[in-house]
Amino acid sequence: MKDLIWDRTLSVDVPEIDEDHRRLLDLFNILNHAVAEGDAQEYVEAVMEELVSCTVWHFRHEERLMLKYRYDGVKEHKAEHEELIASAKALQQKLLDAGKPVVSDDLHFLEHWLTGHILGTDKDLGSYLGDVM
Ligand SMILES: [Fe+2]
Ligand SMILES: [Fe+2]
């Protein structure tokens, strides 16, 4: 599958959040390449782990900003984060348990997992923070 390319449509207009999102896109692309090039399972698993860990770190970063700037939607946004973490960990666990490689369906799932939240919930947060930061 094609790499995810960063462009203005993905920007939430908050530089420190955009920076995190770009990093997550980079990790997705590293995973995509690892799968396409048939890299060792152990390496692919390490990239998945890095992607999940960085996502957890990034979500905590956004949640801190929401608290600092008293964002009303913090509860709902945080709940969405928890669901996203749970679904990514479930995929990771399924791959680990079965010793199965990451396949194209998994990459499509992760693509939507990554961009869906940015384009919806994070954009709402970004427009709020843009006014108060
Ligand atoms: Fe985000
Ligand atoms: Fe978020």
PDB file of C-alpha atoms in Angstrom, residues 15-120:
ATOM      1  CA  PRO A  15       2.461  22.848  15.879  1.00  0.00           C
ATOM      2  CA  GLU A  16       3.280  20.586  18.835  1.00  0.00           C
ATOM      3  CA  ILE A  17       0.354  18.269  18.008  1.00  0.00           C
ATOM      4  CA  ASP A  18       1.154  18.288  14.280  1.00  0.00           C
ATOM      5  CA  GLU A  19       4.722  17.322  15.141  1.00  0.00           C
ATOM      6  CA  ASP A  20       3.487  14.245  17.048  1.00  0.00           C
ATOM      7  CA  HIS A  21       1.111  13.294  14.240  1.00  0.00           C
ATOM      8  CA  ARG A  22       3.902  13.499  11.671  1.00  0.00           C
ATOM      9  CA  ARG A  23       5.994  11.188  13.817  1.00  0.00           C
ATOM     10  CA  LEU A  24       3.118   8.698  13.972  1.00  0.00           C
ATOM     11  CA  LEU A  25       2.726   8.861  10.184  1.00  0.00           C
ATOM     12  CA  ASP A  26       6.473   8.228   9.822  1.00  0.00           C
ATOM     13  CA  LEU A  27       6.179   5.143  12.014  1.00  0.00           C
ATOM     14  CA  PHE A  28       3.216   3.904  10.008  1.00  0.00           C
ATOM     15  CA  ASN A  29       5.309   4.275   6.836  1.00  0.00           C
ATOM     16  CA  ILE A  30       8.231   2.429   8.428  1.00  0.00           C
ATOM     17  CA  LEU A  31       5.812  -0.409   9.218  1.00  0.00           C
ATOM     18  CA  ASN A  32       4.425  -0.296   5.683  1.00  0.00           C
ATOM     19  CA  HIS A  33       7.936  -0.612   4.219  1.00  0.00           C
ATOM     20  CA  ALA A  34       8.890  -3.386   6.617  1.00  0.00           C
ATOM     21  CA  VAL A  35       5.843  -5.391   5.488  1.00  0.00           C
ATOM     22  CA  ALA A  36       6.396  -4.667   1.772  1.00  0.00           C
ATOM     23  CA  GLU A  37      10.055  -5.632   1.964  1.00  0.00           C
ATOM     24  CA  GLY A  38       9.393  -8.797   3.946  1.00  0.00           C
ATOM     25  CA  ASP A  39      11.477  -7.790   6.937  1.00  0.00           C
ATOM     26  CA  ALA A  40      11.873 -10.233   9.832  1.00  0.00           C
ATOM     27  CA  GLN A  41       8.801 -10.778  11.996  1.00  0.00           C
ATOM     28  CA  GLU A  42      10.719  -9.672  15.066  1.00  0.00           C
ATOM     29  CA  TYR A  43      11.532  -6.339  13.413  1.00  0.00           C
ATOM     30  CA  VAL A  44       7.908  -5.799  12.292  1.00  0.00           C
ATOM     31  CA  GLU A  45       6.749  -6.527  15.843  1.00  0.00           C
ATOM     32  CA  ALA A  46       9.236  -3.963  17.179  1.00  0.00           C
ATOM     33  CA  VAL A  47       7.900  -1.298  14.799  1.00  0.00           C
ATOM     34  CA  MET A  48       4.312  -2.095  15.856  1.00  0.00           C
ATOM     35  CA  GLU A  49       5.357  -1.767  19.488  1.00  0.00           C
ATOM     36  CA  GLU A  50       6.992   1.599  18.800  1.00  0.00           C
ATOM     37  CA  LEU A  51       3.868   2.814  16.974  1.00  0.00           C
ATOM     38  CA  VAL A  52       1.594   1.782  19.853  1.00  0.00           C
ATOM     39  CA  SER A  53       3.914   3.248  22.521  1.00  0.00           C
ATOM     40  CA  CYS A  54       4.309   6.561  20.680  1.00  0.00           C
ATOM     41  CA  THR A  55       0.543   6.734  20.235  1.00  0.00           C
ATOM     42  CA  VAL A  56      -0.025   6.251  23.964  1.00  0.00           C
ATOM     43  CA  TRP A  57       2.568   8.959  24.682  1.00  0.00           C
ATOM     44  CA  HIS A  58       0.970  11.300  22.138  1.00  0.00           C
ATOM     45  CA  PHE A  59      -2.523  10.781  23.591  1.00  0.00           C
ATOM     46  CA  ARG A  60      -1.237  11.716  27.057  1.00  0.00           C
ATOM     47  CA  HIS A  61       0.317  14.844  25.522  1.00  0.00           C
ATOM     48  CA  GLU A  62      -3.035  15.917  24.016  1.00  0.00           C
ATOM     49  CA  GLU A  63      -4.846  15.094  27.273  1.00  0.00           C
ATOM     50  CA  ARG A  64      -2.424  17.289  29.218  1.00  0.00           C
ATOM     51  CA  LEU A  65      -3.089  20.199  26.834  1.00  0.00           C
ATOM     52  CA  MET A  66      -6.857  19.650  27.177  1.00  0.00           C
ATOM     53  CA  LEU A  67      -6.563  19.902  30.965  1.00  0.00           C
ATOM     54  CA  LYS A  68      -4.230  22.884  30.887  1.00  0.00           C
ATOM     55  CA  TYR A  69      -6.530  24.858  28.588  1.00  0.00           C
ATOM     56  CA  ARG A  70      -9.771  23.564  30.187  1.00  0.00           C
ATOM     57  CA  TYR A  71     -11.213  21.898  27.126  1.00  0.00           C
ATOM     58  CA  ASP A  72     -14.856  20.923  27.602  1.00  0.00           C
ATOM     59  CA  GLY A  73     -14.668  17.808  25.466  1.00  0.00           C
ATOM     60  CA  VAL A  74     -11.856  16.173  27.442  1.00  0.00           C
ATOM     61  CA  LYS A  75     -13.939  13.244  28.680  1.00  0.00           C
ATOM     62  CA  GLU A  76     -15.247  12.234  25.246  1.00  0.00           C
ATOM     63  CA  HIS A  77     -11.878  12.797  23.575  1.00  0.00           C
ATOM     64  CA  LYS A  78     -10.094  10.713  26.184  1.00  0.00           C
ATOM     65  CA  ALA A  79     -12.665   7.922  25.823  1.00  0.00           C
ATOM     66  CA  GLU A  80     -11.946   7.833  22.085  1.00  0.00           C
ATOM     67  CA  HIS A  81      -8.221   7.595  22.826  1.00  0.00           C
ATOM     68  CA  GLU A  82      -8.823   4.626  25.127  1.00  0.00           C
ATOM     69  CA  GLU A  83     -10.832   2.850  22.409  1.00  0.00           C
ATOM     70  CA  LEU A  84      -8.106   3.473  19.839  1.00  0.00           C
ATOM     71  CA  ILE A  85      -5.425   2.120  22.171  1.00  0.00           C
ATOM     72  CA  ALA A  86      -7.538  -0.952  22.919  1.00  0.00           C
ATOM     73  CA  SER A  87      -8.141  -1.690  19.230  1.00  0.00           C
ATOM     74  CA  ALA A  88      -4.457  -1.281  18.309  1.00  0.00           C
ATOM     75  CA  LYS A  89      -3.369  -3.480  21.216  1.00  0.00           C
ATOM     76  CA  ALA A  90      -5.932  -6.098  20.213  1.00  0.00           C
ATOM     77  CA  LEU A  91      -4.503  -6.189  16.686  1.00  0.00           C
ATOM     78  CA  GLN A  92      -0.955  -6.334  18.055  1.00  0.00           C
ATOM     79  CA  GLN A  93      -1.868  -9.176  20.402  1.00  0.00           C
ATOM     80  CA  LYS A  94      -3.632 -11.131  17.647  1.00  0.00           C
ATOM     81  CA  LEU A  95      -0.506 -10.912  15.480  1.00  0.00           C
ATOM     82  CA  LEU A  96       1.764 -11.911  18.358  1.00  0.00           C
ATOM     83  CA  ASP A  97      -0.422 -14.831  19.488  1.00  0.00           C
ATOM     84  CA  ALA A  98      -0.770 -16.335  16.052  1.00  0.00           C
ATOM     85  CA  GLY A  99       2.793 -15.443  15.031  1.00  0.00           C
ATOM     86  CA  LYS A 100       1.124 -14.034  11.915  1.00  0.00           C
ATOM     87  CA  PRO A 101       2.614 -11.342   9.702  1.00  0.00           C
ATOM     88  CA  VAL A 102       1.009  -7.910   9.308  1.00  0.00           C
ATOM     89  CA  VAL A 103      -1.086  -8.030   6.131  1.00  0.00           C
ATOM     90  CA  SER A 104      -2.664  -5.428   3.893  1.00  0.00           C
ATOM     91  CA  ASP A 105      -6.002  -5.503   5.802  1.00  0.00           C
ATOM     92  CA  ASP A 106      -4.117  -4.725   9.021  1.00  0.00           C
ATOM     93  CA  LEU A 107      -2.370  -1.773   7.351  1.00  0.00           C
ATOM     94  CA  HIS A 108      -5.695  -0.424   6.049  1.00  0.00           C
ATOM     95  CA  PHE A 109      -7.138  -0.758   9.527  1.00  0.00           C
ATOM     96  CA  LEU A 110      -4.162   1.154  10.988  1.00  0.00           C
ATOM     97  CA  GLU A 111      -4.343   3.815   8.287  1.00  0.00           C
ATOM     98  CA  HIS A 112      -7.960   4.568   9.175  1.00  0.00           C
ATOM     99  CA  TRP A 113      -7.170   4.206  12.877  1.00  0.00           C
ATOM    100  CA  LEU A 114      -4.523   6.909  12.533  1.00  0.00           C
ATOM    101  CA  THR A 115      -6.118   9.416  10.172  1.00  0.00           C
ATOM    102  CA  GLY A 116      -9.781   9.041  11.222  1.00  0.00           C
ATOM    103  CA  HIS A 117      -9.174  10.429  14.695  1.00  0.00           C
ATOM    104  CA  ILE A 118      -6.882  13.226  13.468  1.00  0.00           C
ATOM    105  CA  LEU A 119      -9.382  14.426  10.861  1.00  0.00           C
ATOM    106  CA  GLY A 120     -12.316  14.453  13.268  1.00  0.00           C
TER     107      GLY A 120
END
